[in-house]
Amino acid sequence: MQLISMQSEPLVKEKSWDKSFEPPLYQTWKEDRLYSFDRDSDKPLFSIDTPPPYVNTPVHIGQTTTYVLMDMFARFHRMTGHNIIFPLGLDRNGLPIEMAAEKKFKVRLNNTEREKFLEMCRTVLEESSATSTDSFLRCGIAFSSWKFGPEVGDAYMTDSPEYRAVTQATFIDMWNNGLIYESERTNNYCPGCRTTLADAEVDYIDIPTKFYDLAFKVKETGEEIIIATTRPELLGSCAMVIYNPADARYKKLAGKHAIVPLFNKEVPIKEHPIADIEKGSGLVMMCSFGDLSDIRFFREMNLAPIYSIGVDGRLNENAGPGAGLPVKKGREAIVAALQEKRLIRAAKDIMHRTPICERSKDPIEFIAMKEFYAKQLDQRDRMMKMADDLNFFAPESRKILIDWINSLSIDWPISRRRYYATEVPLWYCRKCEEPYVPPKGKYYRPWKERPPVKACPKCGHTEFIGEARVFDTWFDSSITALYILGYGRDDEFFIKHQQCTVRPQGKEIVRTWLYYTLLKCYLLTRKQIFRDAWINYHIVDNTGNKMSKSVGNVIDPQKILDQFGAEPFRLWAATEGNLTQQDFRCSNDRIIAAGKSLNKLWNVAKYVSMFQRPAERPKKLSPLDQWILNEIHGIAMESRVGFENYDFHNPSIRLRHFLWDTFASHYVELSKNRAYNSAGNFTKEEQESALWTLHECLNIFLRVMAPITPFITSKLYEEIYGADVHAESFPEPSGEEKFEVPFLTSELEEMNSAIWKAKKDKGLSLKDEVTFASIHEKFKIIKHDLVHAHTIRKLEFGEFKLDLPATPAPKAEH
RNA sequence: GGGCCUGUAGUCGAAUGGUUAAGACGUCACCCUGACACGGUGAAGACUCGGAGUUCGAUUCUCCGCGGGCCCACCA
């Protein structure tokens, strides 16, 4: 027989995978045209509306994990023939930046000149933006571009002039379509800092306060009723007295009126479920505004609010004896007045959970201010329809959006009295006060610029006052999907691609980012902006707790990358759990464990690369080879279906099992003799069949794994097949034949295990021979491989039975 | 306090209205067998949070309780 040498030094030289292989690869990818967006491609578009991270702190491990998963979406779809928009975006507007600037320069927004303050924000941004993208780069994220610019596919920042111009353009459109109006609303207000606060700047603490029982009179009967309150200074704002419908004590008061003490004002008494029978006397005076529940109540009851606190944080003329005093002093004055008239029946010391200013620690007041609103309540049905039509991954997350839509009670307040954000693009005529809206397309700063008109279109006056307010950051970030598709900058492109494929985001911002994006994009385009929504849970620390700076359990992705490199981290991210269904923990041990699979792949590839790949597929494939080809084709198909549904978790577990068990332990072991064929036990055709199959399996496996582990697959594919795996196509389900194989994979594995176990039980080495074996007839067709793999002297078919040679006595057990 | 989600071996996690509930990490034993000791072959380890119900049968469906997560509200 002619012996053929098809074996040589492995093409893969290094002993194992090493993280030092990564930097040259990601540097290449950064510049590679393969990943850049091709505007004129006629491939179908796959666009990912990446969540732009805030740059005031470096990205954390949770963000890097979700970006790694998004990168898998992008890489997979690129291999299935899509043109990809996978943009790098940075969110740089708003409160977090301002707070960082205030801290760094030890200033307050409200006592710093606007221009100077913005300069401070920019300084903070300069310092922080660079470190944020480095983790992404090191993770192997293949963004469409790393260069910041105005073109579709370019990296963007939400505070760039072109982004802000688009934000303003959306406002101008909405304004012109009558979707914006101005109305009075209640704000958090800090009397100490003399500024409105965002909810994020409000803390809650328990502070001691007095709970006063005040004596009211019932107008119709003259009887005295007791109302308990911690806010007697708001008596003048009392507009109604309520009790719980289930409270028998007060049924008799229905329809009657209460006389407010000191003010001698008459207010209705009504039933309302928000009154708690157990609290105080069970009777509640409803004022504008003691707290946010009052606000909601006034809105619901359609009551005209009476404001007792002004923008200066002092009580006003509506507060009677407290007028002109700061809140605290005013309360004392009113209490004194009540005491004098003997209207306080009791005063109890209680601990009261009070909203305070995060920085000055002053109690928050709620005061009314005029703000802009975007209409949303009349879109509720439309929003419900979209919630229904949108594909949610996982489907359970749809409920979050539906619940939110159902709970909407007010329109969307979009203006803020802040600085580092997109300016509301309006001017007002100094004479007739008519608002002037500029044309779309430019970035406007009305607080420091003249409007782009000479004179007021209404009265002809030439002096204007620029609007000082800015937008809520959600007004900016709710257009990322439009922005990345070129809306307002490349309308030719946008007209062809009006729907973004997928929105990946955290579940905690469904009610904000997802909702506002759907709403705003609908108002502007009358279309549903997303096809899919991929909603993720969180990465928690290794004990299952949420990471937070104050607890000090935050895991820095840079450290993970320094220690392990990106590839084990990526494989871990795919394998560890399904992030659309629950949180998962970040632990070094498990990332290290994932790394072991890389080494396994490395060595399998090294083994396969020792053999020459036959130039053509052999006409006749050995039965064992047909079996493993069925397996790899099946798993490639399953992976494809999984990946298309954003599931990398289940496929990666199946792939790992294929690699370690099915392929390495069973196929490679059984086919090894045939592949080497050093003793000439097999024909040339049989050997070639093995070699071709080994390569076919490895080749497909590398292509399937490429989206998950781009580094190792790239390096192996390049070294063995001389091509860029990421430019290859994902294994196709069609065209792969299905072979008839008489045994199941599990049956084969069990049979092998039974032989291995028998040898082991006898204290034999696995290469020791089996003197006689009887196995099921279904394995007859792979007889030759089995005989050589297990070193079987005599093989028959029938009931399972093994005869092993006499062995040295088993080692004594202790 | 309200709504939604969730609870499987020490840890992480699959699966199913029905024979002994995957797999991984960790643990233990033996083995350096022509790619891999970051390996191989085995072993031990879970009455699927507690209780009740539906069912011939529940880990899987329903209800209650307990624990965790997210969002909302924060109590006159």
PDB file of N, CA and C in Angstrom, chain A residues 544-600:
ATOM      1  N   GLY A 544     -23.725  39.300  43.608  1.00  0.00           N
ATOM      2  CA  GLY A 544     -25.093  39.542  43.177  1.00  0.00           C
ATOM      3  C   GLY A 544     -25.618  40.919  43.517  1.00  0.00           C
ATOM      4  N   ASN A 545     -24.743  41.790  44.032  1.00  0.00           N
ATOM      5  CA  ASN A 545     -25.204  43.135  44.361  1.00  0.00           C
ATOM      6  C   ASN A 545     -24.928  44.112  43.235  1.00  0.00           C
ATOM      7  N   LYS A 546     -25.809  45.078  43.142  1.00  0.00           N
ATOM      8  CA  LYS A 546     -25.638  46.135  42.166  1.00  0.00           C
ATOM      9  C   LYS A 546     -24.329  46.866  42.442  1.00  0.00           C
ATOM     10  N   MET A 547     -23.622  47.189  41.359  1.00  0.00           N
ATOM     11  CA  MET A 547     -22.371  47.915  41.565  1.00  0.00           C
ATOM     12  C   MET A 547     -22.664  49.384  41.777  1.00  0.00           C
ATOM     13  N   SER A 548     -21.998  49.979  42.748  1.00  0.00           N
ATOM     14  CA  SER A 548     -22.135  51.411  42.901  1.00  0.00           C
ATOM     15  C   SER A 548     -20.856  51.985  43.471  1.00  0.00           C
ATOM     16  N   LYS A 549     -20.606  53.220  43.082  1.00  0.00           N
ATOM     17  CA  LYS A 549     -19.369  53.865  43.499  1.00  0.00           C
ATOM     18  C   LYS A 549     -19.266  53.942  45.013  1.00  0.00           C
ATOM     19  N   SER A 550     -20.403  54.253  45.649  1.00  0.00           N
ATOM     20  CA  SER A 550     -20.335  54.456  47.093  1.00  0.00           C
ATOM     21  C   SER A 550     -20.056  53.144  47.833  1.00  0.00           C
ATOM     22  N   VAL A 551     -20.535  52.028  47.291  1.00  0.00           N
ATOM     23  CA  VAL A 551     -20.259  50.744  47.937  1.00  0.00           C
ATOM     24  C   VAL A 551     -18.823  50.288  47.619  1.00  0.00           C
ATOM     25  N   GLY A 552     -18.297  50.780  46.500  1.00  0.00           N
ATOM     26  CA  GLY A 552     -16.925  50.443  46.155  1.00  0.00           C
ATOM     27  C   GLY A 552     -16.769  49.075  45.520  1.00  0.00           C
ATOM     28  N   ASN A 553     -17.856  48.553  44.934  1.00  0.00           N
ATOM     29  CA  ASN A 553     -17.775  47.228  44.317  1.00  0.00           C
ATOM     30  C   ASN A 553     -17.787  47.310  42.795  1.00  0.00           C
ATOM     31  N   VAL A 554     -17.454  48.490  42.285  1.00  0.00           N
ATOM     32  CA  VAL A 554     -17.478  48.666  40.841  1.00  0.00           C
ATOM     33  C   VAL A 554     -16.303  47.944  40.193  1.00  0.00           C
ATOM     34  N   ILE A 555     -16.596  47.185  39.156  1.00  0.00           N
ATOM     35  CA  ILE A 555     -15.547  46.467  38.440  1.00  0.00           C
ATOM     36  C   ILE A 555     -15.141  47.291  37.229  1.00  0.00           C
ATOM     37  N   ASP A 556     -13.850  47.599  37.155  1.00  0.00           N
ATOM     38  CA  ASP A 556     -13.338  48.435  36.080  1.00  0.00           C
ATOM     39  C   ASP A 556     -12.983  47.551  34.882  1.00  0.00           C
ATOM     40  N   PRO A 557     -13.627  47.798  33.733  1.00  0.00           N
ATOM     41  CA  PRO A 557     -13.335  46.957  32.567  1.00  0.00           C
ATOM     42  C   PRO A 557     -11.866  46.974  32.172  1.00  0.00           C
ATOM     43  N   GLN A 558     -11.202  48.103  32.391  1.00  0.00           N
ATOM     44  CA  GLN A 558      -9.781  48.187  32.039  1.00  0.00           C
ATOM     45  C   GLN A 558      -8.972  47.143  32.810  1.00  0.00           C
ATOM     46  N   LYS A 559      -9.362  46.929  34.058  1.00  0.00           N
ATOM     47  CA  LYS A 559      -8.638  45.930  34.866  1.00  0.00           C
ATOM     48  C   LYS A 559      -8.867  44.525  34.327  1.00  0.00           C
ATOM     49  N   ILE A 560     -10.122  44.252  33.960  1.00  0.00           N
ATOM     50  CA  ILE A 560     -10.439  42.942  33.394  1.00  0.00           C
ATOM     51  C   ILE A 560      -9.629  42.734  32.118  1.00  0.00           C
ATOM     52  N   LEU A 561      -9.589  43.778  31.296  1.00  0.00           N
ATOM     53  CA  LEU A 561      -8.866  43.684  30.031  1.00  0.00           C
ATOM     54  C   LEU A 561      -7.361  43.533  30.256  1.00  0.00           C
ATOM     55  N   ASP A 562      -6.846  44.242  31.256  1.00  0.00           N
ATOM     56  CA  ASP A 562      -5.427  44.103  31.577  1.00  0.00           C
ATOM     57  C   ASP A 562      -5.106  42.676  31.991  1.00  0.00           C
ATOM     58  N   GLN A 563      -5.960  42.116  32.823  1.00  0.00           N
ATOM     59  CA  GLN A 563      -5.683  40.790  33.368  1.00  0.00           C
ATOM     60  C   GLN A 563      -5.877  39.663  32.365  1.00  0.00           C
ATOM     61  N   PHE A 564      -7.004  39.725  31.652  1.00  0.00           N
ATOM     62  CA  PHE A 564      -7.376  38.567  30.841  1.00  0.00           C
ATOM     63  C   PHE A 564      -7.392  38.822  29.348  1.00  0.00           C
ATOM     64  N   GLY A 565      -7.406  40.073  28.969  1.00  0.00           N
ATOM     65  CA  GLY A 565      -7.615  40.386  27.564  1.00  0.00           C
ATOM     66  C   GLY A 565      -9.099  40.381  27.263  1.00  0.00           C
ATOM     67  N   ALA A 566      -9.436  40.726  26.045  1.00  0.00           N
ATOM     68  CA  ALA A 566     -10.847  40.879  25.682  1.00  0.00           C
ATOM     69  C   ALA A 566     -11.529  39.543  25.419  1.00  0.00           C
ATOM     70  N   GLU A 567     -10.796  38.625  24.824  1.00  0.00           N
ATOM     71  CA  GLU A 567     -11.443  37.437  24.297  1.00  0.00           C
ATOM     72  C   GLU A 567     -12.133  36.555  25.356  1.00  0.00           C
ATOM     73  N   PRO A 568     -11.499  36.264  26.482  1.00  0.00           N
ATOM     74  CA  PRO A 568     -12.211  35.490  27.513  1.00  0.00           C
ATOM     75  C   PRO A 568     -13.426  36.260  28.035  1.00  0.00           C
ATOM     76  N   PHE A 569     -13.265  37.576  28.122  1.00  0.00           N
ATOM     77  CA  PHE A 569     -14.370  38.417  28.577  1.00  0.00           C
ATOM     78  C   PHE A 569     -15.543  38.335  27.603  1.00  0.00           C
ATOM     79  N   ARG A 570     -15.242  38.364  26.328  1.00  0.00           N
ATOM     80  CA  ARG A 570     -16.303  38.287  25.318  1.00  0.00           C
ATOM     81  C   ARG A 570     -17.004  36.937  25.355  1.00  0.00           C
ATOM     82  N   LEU A 571     -16.208  35.882  25.437  1.00  0.00           N
ATOM     83  CA  LEU A 571     -16.811  34.561  25.464  1.00  0.00           C
ATOM     84  C   LEU A 571     -17.658  34.399  26.722  1.00  0.00           C
ATOM     85  N   TRP A 572     -17.142  34.943  27.814  1.00  0.00           N
ATOM     86  CA  TRP A 572     -17.900  34.932  29.071  1.00  0.00           C
ATOM     87  C   TRP A 572     -19.228  35.671  28.890  1.00  0.00           C
ATOM     88  N   ALA A 573     -19.166  36.840  28.247  1.00  0.00           N
ATOM     89  CA  ALA A 573     -20.383  37.655  28.074  1.00  0.00           C
ATOM     90  C   ALA A 573     -21.461  36.888  27.308  1.00  0.00           C
ATOM     91  N   ALA A 574     -21.019  36.080  26.360  1.00  0.00           N
ATOM     92  CA  ALA A 574     -21.988  35.314  25.574  1.00  0.00           C
ATOM     93  C   ALA A 574     -22.488  34.100  26.340  1.00  0.00           C
ATOM     94  N   THR A 575     -21.608  33.454  27.055  1.00  0.00           N
ATOM     95  CA  THR A 575     -21.921  32.163  27.659  1.00  0.00           C
ATOM     96  C   THR A 575     -22.615  32.269  29.007  1.00  0.00           C
ATOM     97  N   GLU A 576     -22.269  33.310  29.748  1.00  0.00           N
ATOM     98  CA  GLU A 576     -22.653  33.355  31.164  1.00  0.00           C
ATOM     99  C   GLU A 576     -24.158  33.301  31.412  1.00  0.00           C
ATOM    100  N   GLY A 577     -24.906  34.023  30.635  1.00  0.00           N
ATOM    101  CA  GLY A 577     -26.344  34.025  30.904  1.00  0.00           C
ATOM    102  C   GLY A 577     -27.059  34.789  29.808  1.00  0.00           C
ATOM    103  N   ASN A 578     -28.360  34.831  29.900  1.00  0.00           N
ATOM    104  CA  ASN A 578     -29.135  35.581  28.933  1.00  0.00           C
ATOM    105  C   ASN A 578     -29.492  36.927  29.546  1.00  0.00           C
ATOM    106  N   LEU A 579     -28.793  37.946  29.095  1.00  0.00           N
ATOM    107  CA  LEU A 579     -28.929  39.261  29.713  1.00  0.00           C
ATOM    108  C   LEU A 579     -30.292  39.906  29.453  1.00  0.00           C
ATOM    109  N   THR A 580     -31.059  39.343  28.527  1.00  0.00           N
ATOM    110  CA  THR A 580     -32.389  39.925  28.313  1.00  0.00           C
ATOM    111  C   THR A 580     -33.394  39.351  29.308  1.00  0.00           C
ATOM    112  N   GLN A 581     -32.952  38.405  30.115  1.00  0.00           N
ATOM    113  CA  GLN A 581     -33.889  37.818  31.060  1.00  0.00           C
ATOM    114  C   GLN A 581     -33.535  38.030  32.512  1.00  0.00           C
ATOM    115  N   GLN A 582     -32.267  38.142  32.803  1.00  0.00           N
ATOM    116  CA  GLN A 582     -31.916  38.437  34.190  1.00  0.00           C
ATOM    117  C   GLN A 582     -30.528  39.031  34.306  1.00  0.00           C
ATOM    118  N   ASP A 583     -30.266  39.535  35.499  1.00  0.00           N
ATOM    119  CA  ASP A 583     -28.934  40.051  35.805  1.00  0.00           C
ATOM    120  C   ASP A 583     -27.948  38.902  35.754  1.00  0.00           C
ATOM    121  N   PHE A 584     -26.716  39.183  35.439  1.00  0.00           N
ATOM    122  CA  PHE A 584     -25.732  38.185  35.790  1.00  0.00           C
ATOM    123  C   PHE A 584     -24.476  38.758  36.393  1.00  0.00           C
ATOM    124  N   ARG A 585     -23.819  37.881  37.137  1.00  0.00           N
ATOM    125  CA  ARG A 585     -22.721  38.317  37.981  1.00  0.00           C
ATOM    126  C   ARG A 585     -21.405  38.319  37.227  1.00  0.00           C
ATOM    127  N   CYS A 586     -20.577  39.248  37.621  1.00  0.00           N
ATOM    128  CA  CYS A 586     -19.266  39.328  37.006  1.00  0.00           C
ATOM    129  C   CYS A 586     -18.244  38.762  37.981  1.00  0.00           C
ATOM    130  N   SER A 587     -17.638  37.644  37.630  1.00  0.00           N
ATOM    131  CA  SER A 587     -16.613  37.106  38.514  1.00  0.00           C
ATOM    132  C   SER A 587     -15.400  36.699  37.693  1.00  0.00           C
ATOM    133  N   ASN A 588     -14.227  37.037  38.229  1.00  0.00           N
ATOM    134  CA  ASN A 588     -12.983  36.744  37.532  1.00  0.00           C
ATOM    135  C   ASN A 588     -12.832  35.261  37.255  1.00  0.00           C
ATOM    136  N   ASP A 589     -13.219  34.450  38.223  1.00  0.00           N
ATOM    137  CA  ASP A 589     -13.061  33.001  38.056  1.00  0.00           C
ATOM    138  C   ASP A 589     -13.789  32.506  36.819  1.00  0.00           C
ATOM    139  N   ARG A 590     -14.951  33.068  36.591  1.00  0.00           N
ATOM    140  CA  ARG A 590     -15.754  32.584  35.476  1.00  0.00           C
ATOM    141  C   ARG A 590     -15.237  33.132  34.140  1.00  0.00           C
ATOM    142  N   ILE A 591     -14.625  34.292  34.196  1.00  0.00           N
ATOM    143  CA  ILE A 591     -14.007  34.810  32.973  1.00  0.00           C
ATOM    144  C   ILE A 591     -12.776  33.972  32.631  1.00  0.00           C
ATOM    145  N   ILE A 592     -12.010  33.615  33.656  1.00  0.00           N
ATOM    146  CA  ILE A 592     -10.847  32.736  33.446  1.00  0.00           C
ATOM    147  C   ILE A 592     -11.317  31.401  32.868  1.00  0.00           C
ATOM    148  N   ALA A 593     -12.409  30.889  33.419  1.00  0.00           N
ATOM    149  CA  ALA A 593     -12.935  29.609  32.959  1.00  0.00           C
ATOM    150  C   ALA A 593     -13.296  29.670  31.477  1.00  0.00           C
ATOM    151  N   ALA A 594     -13.887  30.789  31.079  1.00  0.00           N
ATOM    152  CA  ALA A 594     -14.236  30.947  29.663  1.00  0.00           C
ATOM    153  C   ALA A 594     -12.971  30.894  28.813  1.00  0.00           C
ATOM    154  N   GLY A 595     -11.881  31.436  29.371  1.00  0.00           N
ATOM    155  CA  GLY A 595     -10.621  31.464  28.642  1.00  0.00           C
ATOM    156  C   GLY A 595     -10.109  30.075  28.300  1.00  0.00           C
ATOM    157  N   LYS A 596     -10.488  29.094  29.095  1.00  0.00           N
ATOM    158  CA  LYS A 596     -10.023  27.732  28.823  1.00  0.00           C
ATOM    159  C   LYS A 596     -10.545  27.205  27.490  1.00  0.00           C
ATOM    160  N   SER A 597     -11.756  27.629  27.175  1.00  0.00           N
ATOM    161  CA  SER A 597     -12.310  27.190  25.888  1.00  0.00           C
ATOM    162  C   SER A 597     -11.512  27.749  24.721  1.00  0.00           C
ATOM    163  N   LEU A 598     -10.928  28.934  24.932  1.00  0.00           N
ATOM    164  CA  LEU A 598     -10.114  29.516  23.868  1.00  0.00           C
ATOM    165  C   LEU A 598      -8.905  28.644  23.614  1.00  0.00           C
ATOM    166  N   ASN A 599      -8.332  28.181  24.701  1.00  0.00           N
ATOM    167  CA  ASN A 599      -7.162  27.339  24.554  1.00  0.00           C
ATOM    168  C   ASN A 599      -7.514  26.010  23.893  1.00  0.00           C
ATOM    169  N   LYS A 600      -8.677  25.517  24.233  1.00  0.00           N
ATOM    170  CA  LYS A 600      -9.120  24.265  23.619  1.00  0.00           C
ATOM    171  C   LYS A 600      -9.262  24.459  22.116  1.00  0.00           C
TER     172      LYS A 600
END
